């Protein structure tokens, strides 16, 4: 607490109540690993540039690496009463080493560039872990779709039955949406490629540091360009929370489909008891709570994006303490997204499409009206004429109180001569579904191509996720980096 007190404040220290209130330690202690590694890389660079002697740097680096080990084994007691994790780590260092040695770590560094570095390391780790989960779910959905065979369900527009599709096609739609969230997550990951450390408080340093060395040790391909911009930049955090929100949005829409389809009104999917919740009062209930919670959580993910946007929108250029308020929204985002991804992953195998019920919703033929019009188009009828003719036929069937699919060819021919038995055959929902082989359509060949794409896309996303360095690999790199200039 006393380490960063300068006499310039002219007071013994901040009022304890205000210090406690303004501390971010309760949240940013989650970034202790990032903070320790950032410092270990920094002191290595200070030795190499002769700003700190090799002996002092070794003592500091070893103490930091020991603390890292203690974090891993749950033994590091982070002192309360500090303003943030950076001060807490420095205070620990002062307990373990003499002030003359420990006091050299903060050379050419400010907490402003330090917190920016910790946060980037954190986001990089969280974005890559979340991306790996997204890729895994996209792949699983693709596999799931290929196992659904030709089970039929209605597609809906305006939540009205529209056209016959395969269940596989719907699952592929879910996977497509999620894969786009994966692209956004990959983008967020790519925004963590530049090291902020070395920016100092706002304008760099007069000391001859080597930022590129620190960057290499921390697994960043490059360094940020402008120190003043860097210390006030949380765009990478915004991008990450946006990617998390996009992930939750994709899951939320999938969830709505499952919730609706599991109702008695739709009856298109059945949920195993192992993922359904009961009601405390109504003995008959089997509720889709998991999916409702996923949908509900998407609201919080969206809230986190707006929290960060509102936080930065009026800030003057450079560091402002307001930025500490990024912590809650940012730190909860990664675990939050992975929690929802894993819930959906675990639940999906217990969601079963009811092919008979799906086909049953399509047998009356009305959802195949477009297919009949297209059959007439194949016979040379202009689409608008065919559309009108089929519309009239639908009307006739309704008036006669029969299904479109059971209308007699003789009756139909009176409405339009091109409507014969062969044309009427397309009212079979299975034939109608199978015939839609345009690129992106619901036909089996088209869906197989979509699944192929999704699998390939999932591979790419998984590759991007695994390319990000892990904190433990960084620890090894840093600990074995020579200190001698
Ligand atoms: N706790 C601060 C934060 O999280 C660290 C940076 C503090 N910088 C400062 N000049 N007070 O943003």
GROMACS .gro file of C-alpha atoms and ligand atoms in nm:
model
  497
    1UNK     CA    1   0.000   0.000   0.000
    2UNK     CA    2   0.290   0.228   0.074
    3UNK     CA    3   0.499   0.133  -0.228
    4UNK     CA    4   0.332   0.363  -0.474
    5UNK     CA    5   0.269   0.646  -0.230
    6UNK     CA    6   0.469   0.946  -0.334
    7UNK     CA    7   0.536   1.240  -0.111
    8UNK     CA    8   0.376   1.449  -0.377
    9UNK     CA    9   0.034   1.366  -0.238
   10UNK     CA   10   0.138   1.531   0.085
   11UNK     CA   11  -0.068   1.287   0.289
   12UNK     CA   12   0.010   0.963   0.467
   13UNK     CA   13  -0.203   0.766   0.229
   14UNK     CA   14  -0.548   0.750   0.084
   15UNK     CA   15  -0.831   0.729   0.337
   16UNK     CA   16  -0.865   0.357   0.410
   17UNK     CA   17  -1.236   0.362   0.327
   18UNK     CA   18  -1.170   0.519  -0.012
   19UNK     CA   19  -0.880   0.288  -0.082
   20UNK     CA   20  -1.100  -0.012  -0.011
   21UNK     CA   21  -1.382   0.126  -0.219
   22UNK     CA   22  -1.160   0.210  -0.515
   23UNK     CA   23  -0.962  -0.113  -0.516
   24UNK     CA   24  -1.003  -0.348  -0.812
   25UNK     CA   25  -0.819  -0.630  -0.638
   26UNK     CA   26  -1.129  -0.838  -0.569
   27UNK     CA   27  -1.174  -0.872  -0.945
   28UNK     CA   28  -0.832  -0.840  -1.098
   29UNK     CA   29  -0.676  -1.100  -0.871
   30UNK     CA   30  -0.809  -1.326  -1.148
   31UNK     CA   31  -0.531  -1.185  -1.366
   32UNK     CA   32  -0.250  -1.269  -1.127
   33UNK     CA   33  -0.087  -1.515  -1.369
   34UNK     CA   34  -0.092  -1.262  -1.649
   35UNK     CA   35   0.050  -0.998  -1.416
   36UNK     CA   36   0.333  -1.222  -1.294
   37UNK     CA   37   0.431  -1.327  -1.645
   38UNK     CA   38   0.416  -0.970  -1.772
   39UNK     CA   39   0.653  -0.868  -1.494
   40UNK     CA   40   0.884  -1.164  -1.551
   41UNK     CA   41   0.912  -1.076  -1.920
   42UNK     CA   42   0.962  -0.710  -1.834
   43UNK     CA   43   1.246  -0.772  -1.591
   44UNK     CA   44   1.414  -1.005  -1.839
   45UNK     CA   45   1.411  -0.721  -2.088
   46UNK     CA   46   1.543  -0.479  -1.824
   47UNK     CA   47   1.842  -0.707  -1.769
   48UNK     CA   48   1.909  -0.749  -2.138
   49UNK     CA   49   1.906  -0.375  -2.191
   50UNK     CA   50   2.131  -0.328  -1.884
   51UNK     CA   51   1.870  -0.125  -1.701
   52UNK     CA   52   1.886  -0.377  -1.415
   53UNK     CA   53   2.183  -0.599  -1.328
   54UNK     CA   54   2.162  -0.965  -1.416
   55UNK     CA   55   2.185  -1.055  -1.047
   56UNK     CA   56   1.892  -0.836  -0.946
   57UNK     CA   57   1.687  -0.938  -1.246
   58UNK     CA   58   1.747  -1.306  -1.171
   59UNK     CA   59   1.633  -1.261  -0.813
   60UNK     CA   60   1.321  -1.077  -0.924
   61UNK     CA   61   1.237  -1.321  -1.204
   62UNK     CA   62   1.285  -1.622  -0.982
   63UNK     CA   63   1.067  -1.471  -0.712
   64UNK     CA   64   0.796  -1.401  -0.969
   65UNK     CA   65   0.815  -1.749  -1.115
   66UNK     CA   66   0.795  -1.897  -0.767
   67UNK     CA   67   0.482  -1.695  -0.705
   68UNK     CA   68   0.340  -1.831  -1.029
   69UNK     CA   69   0.401  -2.182  -0.908
   70UNK     CA   70   0.232  -2.095  -0.580
   71UNK     CA   71  -0.069  -1.964  -0.771
   72UNK     CA   72  -0.089  -2.293  -0.958
   73UNK     CA   73  -0.078  -2.491  -0.636
   74UNK     CA   74  -0.321  -2.257  -0.460
   75UNK     CA   75  -0.057  -2.141  -0.214
   76UNK     CA   76  -0.009  -1.776  -0.303
   77UNK     CA   77  -0.175  -1.550  -0.049
   78UNK     CA   78  -0.246  -1.224  -0.232
   79UNK     CA   79  -0.247  -0.947   0.027
   80UNK     CA   80  -0.574  -0.759   0.069
   81UNK     CA   81  -0.567  -0.386   0.114
   82UNK     CA   82  -0.389  -0.312  -0.212
   83UNK     CA   83  -0.529  -0.095  -0.486
   84UNK     CA   84  -0.502  -0.362  -0.753
   85UNK     CA   85  -0.324  -0.681  -0.853
   86UNK     CA   86  -0.021  -0.489  -0.980
   87UNK     CA   87   0.041  -0.328  -0.642
   88UNK     CA   88  -0.033  -0.655  -0.464
   89UNK     CA   89   0.232  -0.841  -0.665
   90UNK     CA   90   0.484  -0.564  -0.609
   91UNK     CA   91   0.407  -0.567  -0.237
   92UNK     CA   92   0.468  -0.943  -0.227
   93UNK     CA   93   0.796  -0.894  -0.408
   94UNK     CA   94   0.900  -0.637  -0.149
   95UNK     CA   95   0.830  -0.891   0.123
   96UNK     CA   96   1.047  -1.153  -0.043
   97UNK     CA   97   1.334  -0.939  -0.167
   98UNK     CA   98   1.513  -0.633  -0.037
   99UNK     CA   99   1.360  -0.299  -0.139
  100UNK     CA  100   1.680  -0.219  -0.328
  101UNK     CA  101   1.617  -0.517  -0.554
  102UNK     CA  102   1.237  -0.535  -0.565
  103UNK     CA  103   1.223  -0.162  -0.627
  104UNK     CA  104   1.384  -0.208  -0.970
  105UNK     CA  105   1.098  -0.401  -1.130
  106UNK     CA  106   0.882  -0.098  -1.205
  107UNK     CA  107   1.159   0.068  -1.411
  108UNK     CA  108   1.023   0.209  -1.739
  109UNK     CA  109   0.673   0.087  -1.665
  110UNK     CA  110   0.345   0.226  -1.541
  111UNK     CA  111   0.040   0.045  -1.416
  112UNK     CA  112  -0.132   0.197  -1.715
  113UNK     CA  113   0.063  -0.008  -1.967
  114UNK     CA  114   0.079  -0.295  -1.720
  115UNK     CA  115  -0.298  -0.332  -1.687
  116UNK     CA  116  -0.337  -0.297  -2.064
  117UNK     CA  117  -0.089  -0.584  -2.100
  118UNK     CA  118  -0.255  -0.805  -1.840
  119UNK     CA  119  -0.591  -0.748  -2.004
  120UNK     CA  120  -0.462  -0.839  -2.350
  121UNK     CA  121  -0.303  -1.154  -2.220
  122UNK     CA  122  -0.627  -1.235  -2.047
  123UNK     CA  123  -0.843  -1.170  -2.352
  124UNK     CA  124  -0.606  -1.368  -2.571
  125UNK     CA  125  -0.638  -1.669  -2.344
  126UNK     CA  126  -1.013  -1.635  -2.305
  127UNK     CA  127  -1.079  -1.571  -2.672
  128UNK     CA  128  -0.875  -1.872  -2.778
  129UNK     CA  129  -1.038  -2.103  -2.522
  130UNK     CA  130  -1.383  -1.980  -2.623
  131UNK     CA  131  -1.302  -2.011  -2.992
  132UNK     CA  132  -1.197  -2.372  -2.936
  133UNK     CA  133  -1.536  -2.440  -2.775
  134UNK     CA  134  -1.723  -2.272  -3.058
  135UNK     CA  135  -1.531  -2.478  -3.312
  136UNK     CA  136  -1.609  -2.796  -3.120
  137UNK     CA  137  -1.981  -2.719  -3.110
  138UNK     CA  138  -1.993  -2.628  -3.480
  139UNK     CA  139  -1.830  -2.961  -3.556
  140UNK     CA  140  -2.067  -3.150  -3.329
  141UNK     CA  141  -2.369  -2.985  -3.483
  142UNK     CA  142  -2.241  -3.078  -3.827
  143UNK     CA  143  -2.202  -3.442  -3.716
  144UNK     CA  144  -2.542  -3.431  -3.557
  145UNK     CA  145  -2.698  -3.300  -3.876
  146UNK     CA  146  -2.546  -3.579  -4.081
  147UNK     CA  147  -2.699  -3.834  -3.844
  148UNK     CA  148  -3.051  -3.694  -3.879
  149UNK     CA  149  -3.098  -3.859  -4.219
  150UNK     CA  150  -3.405  -3.732  -4.400
  151UNK     CA  151  -3.629  -3.656  -4.102
  152UNK     CA  152  -3.875  -3.390  -4.209
  153UNK     CA  153  -3.987  -3.079  -4.027
  154UNK     CA  154  -4.157  -2.764  -4.145
  155UNK     CA  155  -3.945  -2.453  -4.191
  156UNK     CA  156  -4.113  -2.145  -4.053
  157UNK     CA  157  -4.134  -1.792  -4.179
  158UNK     CA  158  -4.324  -1.548  -3.958
  159UNK     CA  159  -4.354  -1.849  -3.723
  160UNK     CA  160  -4.604  -1.995  -3.971
  161UNK     CA  161  -4.541  -2.328  -4.143
  162UNK     CA  162  -4.370  -2.240  -4.469
  163UNK     CA  163  -4.195  -2.525  -4.652
  164UNK     CA  164  -4.069  -2.875  -4.580
  165UNK     CA  165  -3.705  -2.905  -4.477
  166UNK     CA  166  -3.492  -3.175  -4.325
  167UNK     CA  167  -3.404  -3.159  -3.956
  168UNK     CA  168  -3.043  -3.180  -4.076
  169UNK     CA  169  -3.091  -2.852  -4.262
  170UNK     CA  170  -3.213  -2.678  -3.946
  171UNK     CA  171  -2.918  -2.808  -3.744
  172UNK     CA  172  -2.685  -2.690  -4.021
  173UNK     CA  173  -2.849  -2.347  -3.997
  174UNK     CA  174  -2.772  -2.336  -3.625
  175UNK     CA  175  -2.413  -2.437  -3.695
  176UNK     CA  176  -2.378  -2.175  -3.970
  177UNK     CA  177  -2.486  -1.899  -3.737
  178UNK     CA  178  -2.251  -2.018  -3.466
  179UNK     CA  179  -1.961  -2.042  -3.710
  180UNK     CA  180  -2.004  -1.672  -3.788
  181UNK     CA  181  -1.981  -1.598  -3.416
  182UNK     CA  182  -1.662  -1.803  -3.437
  183UNK     CA  183  -1.531  -1.568  -3.707
  184UNK     CA  184  -1.598  -1.272  -3.479
  185UNK     CA  185  -1.423  -1.450  -3.192
  186UNK     CA  186  -1.125  -1.519  -3.421
  187UNK     CA  187  -1.120  -1.149  -3.503
  188UNK     CA  188  -1.123  -1.062  -3.132
  189UNK     CA  189  -0.831  -1.300  -3.086
  190UNK     CA  190  -0.643  -1.133  -3.371
  191UNK     CA  191  -0.682  -0.798  -3.190
  192UNK     CA  192  -0.451  -0.927  -2.917
  193UNK     CA  193  -0.139  -0.938  -3.130
  194UNK     CA  194   0.033  -0.623  -3.006
  195UNK     CA  195   0.209  -0.570  -2.677
  196UNK     CA  196   0.112  -0.254  -2.484
  197UNK     CA  197   0.395  -0.280  -2.229
  198UNK     CA  198   0.663  -0.016  -2.274
  199UNK     CA  199   0.409   0.259  -2.338
  200UNK     CA  200   0.467   0.384  -1.985
  201UNK     CA  201   0.208   0.612  -1.831
  202UNK     CA  202   0.120   0.791  -2.156
  203UNK     CA  203   0.422   0.886  -2.366
  204UNK     CA  204   0.685   0.612  -2.356
  205UNK     CA  205   1.011   0.632  -2.162
  206UNK     CA  206   1.351   0.797  -2.197
  207UNK     CA  207   1.518   0.469  -2.096
  208UNK     CA  208   1.656   0.243  -2.373
  209UNK     CA  209   1.403  -0.040  -2.342
  210UNK     CA  210   1.351  -0.314  -2.599
  211UNK     CA  211   0.980  -0.357  -2.647
  212UNK     CA  212   1.023  -0.612  -2.924
  213UNK     CA  213   1.204  -0.843  -2.686
  214UNK     CA  214   0.928  -0.818  -2.427
  215UNK     CA  215   0.675  -0.876  -2.703
  216UNK     CA  216   0.849  -1.193  -2.818
  217UNK     CA  217   0.867  -1.325  -2.462
  218UNK     CA  218   0.494  -1.270  -2.415
  219UNK     CA  219   0.403  -1.420  -2.751
  220UNK     CA  220   0.297  -1.098  -2.924
  221UNK     CA  221   0.401  -1.066  -3.290
  222UNK     CA  222   0.435  -0.687  -3.252
  223UNK     CA  223   0.399  -0.385  -3.025
  224UNK     CA  224   0.133  -0.114  -3.008
  225UNK     CA  225   0.222   0.199  -3.203
  226UNK     CA  226   0.119   0.501  -2.999
  227UNK     CA  227   0.169   0.508  -2.622
  228UNK     CA  228  -0.100   0.767  -2.554
  229UNK     CA  229  -0.357   0.571  -2.752
  230UNK     CA  230  -0.243   0.240  -2.603
  231UNK     CA  231  -0.301   0.318  -2.237
  232UNK     CA  232  -0.656   0.432  -2.301
  233UNK     CA  233  -0.740   0.162  -2.555
  234UNK     CA  234  -0.998  -0.099  -2.462
  235UNK     CA  235  -1.113  -0.170  -2.818
  236UNK     CA  236  -0.976  -0.524  -2.790
  237UNK     CA  237  -1.194  -0.574  -2.483
  238UNK     CA  238  -1.496  -0.440  -2.667
  239UNK     CA  239  -1.427  -0.671  -2.960
  240UNK     CA  240  -1.410  -0.966  -2.726
  241UNK     CA  241  -1.733  -0.886  -2.541
  242UNK     CA  242  -1.899  -0.832  -2.878
  243UNK     CA  243  -1.775  -1.172  -2.992
  244UNK     CA  244  -1.913  -1.322  -2.672
  245UNK     CA  245  -2.246  -1.149  -2.730
  246UNK     CA  246  -2.256  -1.283  -3.086
  247UNK     CA  247  -2.189  -1.632  -2.953
  248UNK     CA  248  -2.469  -1.605  -2.700
  249UNK     CA  249  -2.702  -1.461  -2.965
  250UNK     CA  250  -2.642  -1.762  -3.188
  251UNK     CA  251  -2.705  -1.997  -2.896
  252UNK     CA  252  -3.008  -1.798  -2.792
  253UNK     CA  253  -3.179  -1.840  -3.128
  254UNK     CA  254  -3.103  -2.210  -3.131
  255UNK     CA  255  -3.249  -2.220  -2.779
  256UNK     CA  256  -3.570  -2.052  -2.892
  257UNK     CA  257  -3.618  -2.313  -3.162
  258UNK     CA  258  -3.569  -2.596  -2.915
  259UNK     CA  259  -3.800  -2.434  -2.658
  260UNK     CA  260  -4.076  -2.381  -2.913
  261UNK     CA  261  -4.036  -2.717  -3.081
  262UNK     CA  262  -4.048  -2.898  -2.747
  263UNK     CA  263  -4.392  -2.752  -2.671
  264UNK     CA  264  -4.705  -2.959  -2.724
  265UNK     CA  265  -4.813  -2.710  -2.990
  266UNK     CA  266  -4.510  -2.781  -3.210
  267UNK     CA  267  -4.413  -3.124  -3.080
  268UNK     CA  268  -4.117  -3.140  -3.320
  269UNK     CA  269  -3.855  -3.234  -3.063
  270UNK     CA  270  -3.861  -3.440  -2.745
  271UNK     CA  271  -3.628  -3.368  -2.455
  272UNK     CA  272  -3.480  -3.641  -2.240
  273UNK     CA  273  -3.567  -3.615  -1.874
  274UNK     CA  274  -3.197  -3.570  -1.800
  275UNK     CA  275  -3.198  -3.218  -1.943
  276UNK     CA  276  -3.550  -3.115  -1.851
  277UNK     CA  277  -3.655  -2.949  -1.528
  278UNK     CA  278  -3.978  -3.009  -1.343
  279UNK     CA  279  -4.221  -2.767  -1.189
  280UNK     CA  280  -4.252  -2.733  -0.812
  281UNK     CA  281  -4.630  -2.729  -0.846
  282UNK     CA  282  -4.741  -2.884  -1.173
  283UNK     CA  283  -4.659  -3.253  -1.166
  284UNK     CA  284  -4.687  -3.296  -1.543
  285UNK     CA  285  -4.422  -3.039  -1.643
  286UNK     CA  286  -4.102  -3.115  -1.831
  287UNK     CA  287  -3.945  -2.777  -1.890
  288UNK     CA  288  -3.660  -2.674  -2.124
  289UNK     CA  289  -3.487  -2.467  -1.852
  290UNK     CA  290  -3.135  -2.516  -1.991
  291UNK     CA  291  -3.231  -2.352  -2.318
  292UNK     CA  292  -3.428  -2.079  -2.145
  293UNK     CA  293  -3.125  -1.996  -1.931
  294UNK     CA  294  -2.901  -1.980  -2.237
  295UNK     CA  295  -3.148  -1.742  -2.398
  296UNK     CA  296  -3.171  -1.539  -2.079
  297UNK     CA  297  -2.795  -1.517  -2.046
  298UNK     CA  298  -2.761  -1.363  -2.389
  299UNK     CA  299  -2.909  -1.050  -2.232
  300UNK     CA  300  -2.621  -1.026  -1.990
  301UNK     CA  301  -2.369  -1.073  -2.270
  302UNK     CA  302  -2.528  -0.786  -2.463
  303UNK     CA  303  -2.525  -0.580  -2.143
  304UNK     CA  304  -2.150  -0.630  -2.113
  305UNK     CA  305  -2.091  -0.489  -2.461
  306UNK     CA  306  -2.295  -0.180  -2.386
  307UNK     CA  307  -2.128  -0.142  -2.045
  308UNK     CA  308  -1.788  -0.116  -2.217
  309UNK     CA  309  -1.911   0.112  -2.493
  310UNK     CA  310  -2.066   0.352  -2.243
  311UNK     CA  311  -1.750   0.333  -2.033
  312UNK     CA  312  -1.518   0.448  -2.311
  313UNK     CA  313  -1.744   0.675  -2.510
  314UNK     CA  314  -1.670   1.004  -2.334
  315UNK     CA  315  -1.320   0.941  -2.205
  316UNK     CA  316  -1.045   1.183  -2.291
  317UNK     CA  317  -0.748   1.034  -2.478
  318UNK     CA  318  -0.501   0.852  -2.254
  319UNK     CA  319  -0.550   0.659  -1.930
  320UNK     CA  320  -0.839   0.742  -1.699
  321UNK     CA  321  -0.920   0.549  -1.386
  322UNK     CA  322  -1.272   0.497  -1.520
  323UNK     CA  323  -1.115   0.221  -1.727
  324UNK     CA  324  -1.085   0.005  -1.418
  325UNK     CA  325  -1.461  -0.037  -1.451
  326UNK     CA  326  -1.399  -0.259  -1.754
  327UNK     CA  327  -1.312  -0.539  -1.517
  328UNK     CA  328  -1.644  -0.700  -1.426
  329UNK     CA  329  -1.784  -0.706  -1.779
  330UNK     CA  330  -1.459  -0.829  -1.926
  331UNK     CA  331  -1.355  -1.088  -1.672
  332UNK     CA  332  -1.690  -1.258  -1.661
  333UNK     CA  333  -1.727  -1.280  -2.038
  334UNK     CA  334  -1.503  -1.576  -2.117
  335UNK     CA  335  -1.629  -1.817  -1.850
  336UNK     CA  336  -1.980  -1.698  -1.923
  337UNK     CA  337  -1.961  -1.782  -2.293
  338UNK     CA  338  -1.796  -2.116  -2.232
  339UNK     CA  339  -2.057  -2.204  -1.970
  340UNK     CA  340  -2.336  -2.151  -2.223
  341UNK     CA  341  -2.147  -2.331  -2.502
  342UNK     CA  342  -2.084  -2.628  -2.283
  343UNK     CA  343  -2.446  -2.637  -2.159
  344UNK     CA  344  -2.572  -2.649  -2.517
  345UNK     CA  345  -2.311  -2.908  -2.609
  346UNK     CA  346  -2.416  -3.131  -2.325
  347UNK     CA  347  -2.785  -3.085  -2.386
  348UNK     CA  348  -2.801  -3.132  -2.763
  349UNK     CA  349  -2.761  -3.512  -2.765
  350UNK     CA  350  -3.072  -3.522  -2.545
  351UNK     CA  351  -3.284  -3.328  -2.792
  352UNK     CA  352  -3.454  -3.567  -3.038
  353UNK     CA  353  -3.635  -3.472  -3.354
  354UNK     CA  354  -3.971  -3.640  -3.397
  355UNK     CA  355  -3.968  -3.722  -3.769
  356UNK     CA  356  -4.321  -3.862  -3.772
  357UNK     CA  357  -4.464  -3.554  -3.610
  358UNK     CA  358  -4.260  -3.335  -3.845
  359UNK     CA  359  -4.391  -3.520  -4.150
  360UNK     CA  360  -4.739  -3.504  -4.001
  361UNK     CA  361  -4.722  -3.126  -4.002
  362UNK     CA  362  -4.660  -3.136  -4.379
  363UNK     CA  363  -4.896  -3.404  -4.515
  364UNK     CA  364  -5.183  -3.175  -4.602
  365UNK     CA  365  -4.967  -3.044  -4.884
  366UNK     CA  366  -5.018  -2.673  -4.823
  367UNK     CA  367  -4.651  -2.622  -4.738
  368UNK     CA  368  -4.567  -2.771  -5.079
  369UNK     CA  369  -4.773  -2.517  -5.273
  370UNK     CA  370  -4.457  -2.346  -5.396
  371UNK     CA  371  -4.324  -2.682  -5.516
  372UNK     CA  372  -4.640  -2.733  -5.719
  373UNK     CA  373  -4.601  -2.388  -5.873
  374UNK     CA  374  -4.241  -2.477  -5.961
  375UNK     CA  375  -4.362  -2.800  -6.121
  376UNK     CA  376  -4.579  -2.587  -6.348
  377UNK     CA  377  -4.284  -2.359  -6.422
  378UNK     CA  378  -4.095  -2.670  -6.536
  379UNK     CA  379  -4.378  -2.725  -6.781
  380UNK     CA  380  -4.328  -2.377  -6.924
  381UNK     CA  381  -4.592  -2.187  -6.728
  382UNK     CA  382  -4.488  -1.836  -6.620
  383UNK     CA  383  -4.424  -1.831  -6.246
  384UNK     CA  384  -4.683  -1.564  -6.168
  385UNK     CA  385  -4.947  -1.757  -6.363
  386UNK     CA  386  -4.852  -2.080  -6.186
  387UNK     CA  387  -4.858  -1.900  -5.851
  388UNK     CA  388  -5.212  -1.774  -5.917
  389UNK     CA  389  -5.328  -2.115  -6.034
  390UNK     CA  390  -5.193  -2.291  -5.724
  391UNK     CA  391  -5.343  -2.017  -5.507
  392UNK     CA  392  -5.679  -2.089  -5.664
  393UNK     CA  393  -5.628  -2.460  -5.608
  394UNK     CA  394  -5.549  -2.401  -5.240
  395UNK     CA  395  -5.869  -2.199  -5.216
  396UNK     CA  396  -6.067  -2.476  -5.383
  397UNK     CA  397  -5.927  -2.737  -5.145
  398UNK     CA  398  -6.011  -2.517  -4.845
  399UNK     CA  399  -6.365  -2.459  -4.975
  400UNK     CA  400  -6.413  -2.832  -5.037
  401UNK     CA  401  -6.274  -2.913  -4.696
  402UNK     CA  402  -5.999  -3.142  -4.835
  403UNK     CA  403  -5.624  -3.140  -4.814
  404UNK     CA  404  -5.435  -2.989  -5.105
  405UNK     CA  405  -5.248  -3.318  -5.127
  406UNK     CA  406  -5.569  -3.520  -5.175
  407UNK     CA  407  -5.727  -3.305  -5.443
  408UNK     CA  408  -5.818  -3.507  -5.755
  409UNK     CA  409  -5.622  -3.439  -6.077
  410UNK     CA  410  -5.951  -3.386  -6.268
  411UNK     CA  411  -6.055  -3.114  -6.023
  412UNK     CA  412  -5.713  -2.955  -6.042
  413UNK     CA  413  -5.704  -2.963  -6.425
  414UNK     CA  414  -6.013  -2.746  -6.431
  415UNK     CA  415  -5.825  -2.476  -6.248
  416UNK     CA  416  -5.522  -2.497  -6.477
  417UNK     CA  417  -5.463  -2.750  -6.754
  418UNK     CA  418  -5.097  -2.791  -6.663
  419UNK     CA  419  -5.183  -2.931  -6.319
  420UNK     CA  420  -5.186  -3.306  -6.377
  421UNK     CA  421  -5.112  -3.610  -6.161
  422UNK     CA  422  -4.738  -3.585  -6.227
  423UNK     CA  423  -4.731  -3.224  -6.114
  424UNK     CA  424  -4.942  -3.303  -5.806
  425UNK     CA  425  -4.689  -3.569  -5.702
  426UNK     CA  426  -4.457  -3.295  -5.570
  427UNK     CA  427  -4.705  -3.233  -5.290
  428UNK     CA  428  -4.533  -3.525  -5.115
  429UNK     CA  429  -4.322  -3.339  -4.854
  430UNK     CA  430  -4.031  -3.581  -4.882
  431UNK     CA  431  -4.008  -3.533  -5.259
  432UNK     CA  432  -4.042  -3.159  -5.217
  433UNK     CA  433  -3.761  -3.147  -4.962
  434UNK     CA  434  -3.535  -3.374  -5.166
  435UNK     CA  435  -3.583  -3.172  -5.483
  436UNK     CA  436  -3.443  -2.849  -5.338
  437UNK     CA  437  -3.087  -2.903  -5.448
  438UNK     CA  438  -3.001  -2.543  -5.532
  439UNK     CA  439  -2.683  -2.429  -5.357
  440UNK     CA  440  -2.774  -2.364  -4.995
  441UNK     CA  441  -3.103  -2.552  -5.029
  442UNK     CA  442  -3.249  -2.823  -4.808
  443UNK     CA  443  -3.194  -3.111  -5.053
  444UNK     CA  444  -2.970  -3.388  -4.919
  445UNK     CA  445  -2.678  -3.322  -5.155
  446UNK     CA  446  -2.690  -2.953  -5.083
  447UNK     CA  447  -2.699  -3.015  -4.707
  448UNK     CA  448  -2.409  -3.259  -4.734
  449UNK     CA  449  -2.206  -2.985  -4.906
  450UNK     CA  450  -2.301  -2.739  -4.633
  451UNK     CA  451  -2.190  -2.983  -4.365
  452UNK     CA  452  -1.861  -3.033  -4.545
  453UNK     CA  453  -1.806  -2.656  -4.540
  454UNK     CA  454  -1.901  -2.635  -4.174
  455UNK     CA  455  -1.656  -2.908  -4.080
  456UNK     CA  456  -1.379  -2.735  -4.272
  457UNK     CA  457  -1.469  -2.403  -4.113
  458UNK     CA  458  -1.465  -2.561  -3.767
  459UNK     CA  459  -1.116  -2.695  -3.841
  460UNK     CA  460  -0.993  -2.349  -3.937
  461UNK     CA  461  -1.141  -2.195  -3.622
  462UNK     CA  462  -0.991  -2.470  -3.405
  463UNK     CA  463  -0.653  -2.408  -3.568
  464UNK     CA  464  -0.672  -2.036  -3.494
  465UNK     CA  465  -0.766  -2.113  -3.134
  466UNK     CA  466  -0.477  -2.349  -3.077
  467UNK     CA  467  -0.222  -2.116  -3.236
  468UNK     CA  468  -0.255  -1.871  -2.946
  469UNK     CA  469   0.022  -1.920  -2.689
  470UNK     CA  470  -0.083  -2.049  -2.348
  471UNK     CA  471   0.033  -1.891  -2.025
  472UNK     CA  472   0.222  -2.207  -1.930
  473UNK     CA  473   0.414  -2.207  -2.258
  474UNK     CA  474   0.500  -1.841  -2.198
  475UNK     CA  475   0.623  -1.924  -1.849
  476UNK     CA  476   0.869  -2.173  -1.996
  477UNK     CA  477   0.988  -1.934  -2.264
  478UNK     CA  478   1.043  -1.653  -2.016
  479UNK     CA  479   1.210  -1.864  -1.747
  480UNK     CA  480   1.462  -2.000  -1.995
  481UNK     CA  481   1.540  -1.670  -2.167
  482UNK     CA  482   1.900  -1.558  -2.094
  483UNK     CA  483   1.933  -1.247  -1.876
  484UNK     CA  484   2.284  -1.158  -1.984
  485UNK     CA  485   2.295  -0.862  -2.227
  486LIG     N1  486  -0.623  -0.053  -1.109
  486LIG     C1  487  -0.598   0.023  -1.225
  486LIG     C2  488  -0.683  -0.029  -1.339
  486LIG     O1  489  -0.723  -0.137  -1.330
  486LIG     C3  490  -0.456   0.009  -1.268
  486LIG     C4  491  -0.402   0.131  -1.335
  486LIG     C5  492  -0.397   0.239  -1.237
  486LIG     N2  493  -0.330   0.349  -1.287
  486LIG     C6  494  -0.329   0.461  -1.221
  486LIG     N3  495  -0.261   0.555  -1.272
  486LIG     N4  496  -0.392   0.476  -1.108
  486LIG     O2  497  -0.709   0.038  -1.435
   0.00000   0.00000   0.00000
